[in-house]
Structure formats: structure tokens, C-alpha cells
Amino acid sequence: MKPESAVVSITVNGTPHRLEADTRRTLVDLLREDLGLTGTKIGCGQGTCGACTVHVDGVRVLACLLLAVTVEGGQVLTIEGLGTPDGGLHELQQAFIDRDALQCGFCTPGQIMSGLGCIGEGRANTAEEIRESMSGNLCRCAAYPGIVAAIADVAEGQGA
Amino acid sequence: MRPFEYARPSDLAQALAAAGPDTVFIAGGTTVVDLMRLDVLAPRRLVGLGDVAELRRTELDGDPVRLGAGVTMAEAAALPLVRERYPALAAAIDLAASAQIRNVATLGGNLLQKTRCPYFRDASSPCGRRRPGDACSALTGHLEQRAVLGASPHCVAPYPGDMAVALVALEASVEAATAAKVVTVQVADLFREPGDAPHKETVLGDGDIITAVLLPAPRGTSAFVKLRDRASFAFAAASAAVSLELDHDRVVAARIALGGVATRPWRSSEAESAVSGERLTPERAFAAGEAAFEAVARTHENRRGIALGARAVTAALLACRGG
Ligand SMILES: Cc1cc2nc3c(=O)[nH]c(=O)nc-3n(C[C@H](O)[C@H](O)[C@H](O)COP(=O)(O)OP(=O)(O)OC[C@H]3O[C@@H](n4cnc5c(N)ncnc54)[C@H](O)[C@@H]3O)c2cc1C
Ligand code: SF4
Ligand code: FES
Ligand code: FES
């Protein structure tokens, strides 16, 4: 069977796109290869590491386990969509720096997108709750204490 | 991944009509995309269920309570009704996979997820569950977690899901649409033991669509306990769900199901008999866990599964009496 393609309409970080994509294209490949948004990483490609975490329609999801065709009409937010228009950092990005929440940085975009979901879901009330809610994001450098602290800082600041 | 055409039916009738040979339904896709990438699933046509409104139909004030099969795990676990009246179900979902996966994975997809057996997931290994007629590679190979209950010489892989275990203890059903009619099947009867045809995983036909999970009014209290190799985000080494009617500390009726240690969600009448009519003491709860495996000959290989499964039952029973 020869490759099949489909038209996918999708809004990424506020910008609408309409592209012709192979039906096999995953969301993470569409972001990285077709749109050049390489902030979203691919670790395992199997749903176990969380490096590919983005938001679709307001919730955190794994872009490696989503086919682009199934996200038709969706609103996608990636790490590139955070921060202020003049290039300033989002408060959770700043908190990651302040708390030394990274070493190599490979897992960081996924950690931050997942951390935002954790805070938004109201699951950042205690360190234990944050660890449980963030268990889908692995860090080979084991920056976990800093990650938990950064998320707790932002959640507290927001009165969560 | 092999090329495939993608269909996106907008209602149930179209979705049923789109089924056919070499067709796979996709809901959240967290099992399907994973397995397509491994060439374990290689459909010519993928049918997306995301636009089928019937699968979102949820009725919380009905008896039974109806949860649409297309509702996500996160949405279901967030319902106050589920948390308050069906604690075993809420816990089974909370303890399954990760927050990101629960945000897209659906109730129907969760029930029908595929085994984690490494030979099933390796498209080049013989596996009778993946390819009818193949010998089972795990029998002679290395499979750490073998099913203690319900295994056959043709397949020894445990059913991996958590939710179905809770649903069996809650005596829930699924509603499914076939091309001809709508049927209701108890979750306890949905899954087949492998026998000599491990590829026949459920009693449903290939093109049938699960439309809803139906929860009868809860009787008594319920609890779900999951034992894992690490503190979180792992499949069950063993799990147990219990739904219990108590009169003070005496058990009036018990419904007990096990996961992680059986080829399908496993209801244990032996464990239930061991506590029915008795005072629920720690010793009695322990005996019930042991009873679940009384028919199994102990070997070096199944010792761990038996110990974990028995302790999961004990812990779930004691959780029901609030300790
Ligand atoms: C890293 C990882 C960890 C996980 N850990 C756990 C865990 O700890 N516990 C646990 O229980 N699960 C776990 N899972 C499994 C996960 O919960 C399932 O993949 C998910 O629930 C499947 O739902 P889905 O909607 O994504 O299904 P899909 O992938 O879309 O479909 C799964 C199967 O169901 C069929 N299907 C889907 N909907 C219907 C329907 N309405 N009618 C008929 N057929 C249908 C599909 O054709 C396919 O065969 C894990 C998964 C991953 C990737
Ligand atoms: S145990 Fe079952 S799933 Fe695993 S290789 Fe054998 S037949 Fe396949
Ligand atoms: S790359 Fe998606 S979870 Fe690892
Ligand atoms: S900072 Fe290196 S993997 Fe997390």
C-alpha cells in the first residue's frame, strides 16, 4: 500500500496551520519536522518518558502517542508558546532556572509543559502530590528535587 | 509504521459501517499508536472514534450510571460521583499510567488495551496472541511476570489493565453495538481465557464498538489496591479490587477481583467464600488472599505472583473496613 496523506488543520501556539501530512505522522514529528518547533523532544517514543509533553485543547498529553490526523482542529501549546511576546521567560521557566531544576536540559521542555498541567489541575499542593502527578516525566540527570521545588514555587505564588 | 488510510466517522452507524478486514478502531490511541509504531498492528485502515458523539453520552443520574466509552480516564476519575460512590474505580484510574496518558486514554480503549508481553510487542517473535496459530515464545523464553491464574500452554501473559479489575468487583457491564444490535456484557464475562485461541481476547466481534460502561448502584463500600515494582507509573505486579457489604465488622457479601496475576480480570469466588459471613479480621483477610490461589500448585516461578496477589486481596479487604 502506498503512503496516504490527509489535510490537517491545527493551531499551534496561536498560529493556525493547514498542512498536508502523511497519515502516519505523529504530532511530535509534525511539530519538529514540518513546523521546525524542536523544543518538544523525543525520548522513548513509547509513552514512558514524557519528553514529548505538549498541551492539546488545554490538557497535557504525549505528542509521541498522538497521530496528527487525530488532532484535527486542535489547539496545541508547546514550550515555544510560553513566555512573553518580547522573549521574556514564563514564570515556570524562570523557576526552573532559580531552582536548578535541570542539568542536560533534554527533559526540561516536557517537564515544564507537564508541570503547567500539574499546577492547572490543582495537583501541586504538596511535594508528594507533585511527585505523583509528575511521575510520567523522567529525568536521566535526576534533577527531581529542583523540578518539584520549581513547580511548588509557582503553584504557591498563584495561591494554589 | 505501514501506510494506512484514515477514516473519521461522525456517528455510530458510520463507524460500524467503516469496520472491516484490516481495520482498527482508534480512540485515544495510546495503545494503538504505540503498537503501530512497532508494526504489531499494521491496519490498512484506521477508523477514528473521536467524533462519534454516542460514545460521549454519559448519564450520572441513571440506574445504572452510564459513562460513555469515549470519556477519558481523567474525566471519569474527576467525576465526584465516581470518587464518592465507586472509590475502587477512582483509585484504579488514578493509579494507572501517567497524567498525560489519562488525559487522552478512553474507558473503552483502556478495557481493550493489549498485553505488555515483550514477545507480543516484538513483531518478529512467534506469538499466538498476535498471530493465530503461532507457538508462544514466552513458554520457552523469558517472561518475568507470568499469569498464575487462567494461563494455558498457548499463552501465559497477564491482562495488564487496572480499570477492568475494579469494574469486575463493582459488577459493572459494558454496552456494545454490533452491526445488528446493542448488547450488554458483564465486564466479568467480557474477556476470554487464552485456551487454545489466545488471539480471541474478548467475546465481542471484530467490528463491534463498546459504547458505554454501566455501573450498577454501589452495594456497600469498595477499594482497589495496586502493587508495583516502583512507587508510581508502572503496570500492576498484582492488584485487587473488593466491593464489600458489611454489617458492623461482619461480611454480608463480598465481590473480589484480581489483576496482574491472571490472563483476564479474575473474579475469585474462593476468596469471596473465605470471608462471607465472617468477621473481617486481619487473619480472615489474609486467609481470603490465600484462598484465591488455593487451586494453584506452587512452583518456583509462580511464588512471587501468588504472594503479591494474595497480599493485594488482603490489603484491599482491610482498606474497605477503613484500615
Ligand atoms: C507507558 C504506558 C503506561 C501505562 N500504564 C498503565 C497502567 O498502569 N494501568 C493501565 O490500566 N493501563 C496502562 N497503560 C495503558 C493505557 O491505559 C491504555 O493504552 C489506554 O487506556 C488505552 O486507551 P485509548 O483510548 O488510548 O485506546 P486506543 O489505543 O485508542 O485503543 C486500544 C484498543 O481498544 C480498541 N478500542 C478503543 N475504543 C474502542 C471502542 N469504543 N470500541 C471498541 N474498540 C475500541 C482499539 O481498537 C484498540 O484495540 C499504559 C500505557 C502506556 C503507554
Ligand atoms: S505469553 Fe501470550 S502474548 Fe506472550 S508470547 Fe506467549 S502467546 Fe504471545
Ligand atoms: S517520547 Fe513521548 S513519552 Fe517518551
Ligand atoms: S535534565 Fe537531563 S534528563 Fe532531565
XYZ file of C-alpha atoms in Angstrom, chain B residues 4 12 25 89 93 115 160 175 177 209 211 229 244 250 259 263 284 292 295 297 316-317:
22
model
C -2.927 3.322 6.135
C -22.007 5.331 15.462
C -10.530 1.496 15.658
C -12.886 2.667 40.170
C -7.814 5.015 37.241
C -0.823 -7.270 26.731
C -2.348 -5.623 32.098
C -22.757 -1.805 26.396
C -23.009 -2.008 19.447
C -17.880 -0.953 19.312
C -20.429 2.401 23.624
C 7.732 -2.592 41.272
C -17.920 -5.280 50.352
C -19.261 -8.951 59.683
C -5.354 -8.177 38.322
C -4.835 -13.821 31.910
C -9.528 -13.553 57.847
C -7.684 -17.040 45.823
C -6.224 -24.374 43.471
C 0.214 -25.741 42.548
C -7.974 -4.302 49.644
C -10.263 -6.100 52.131
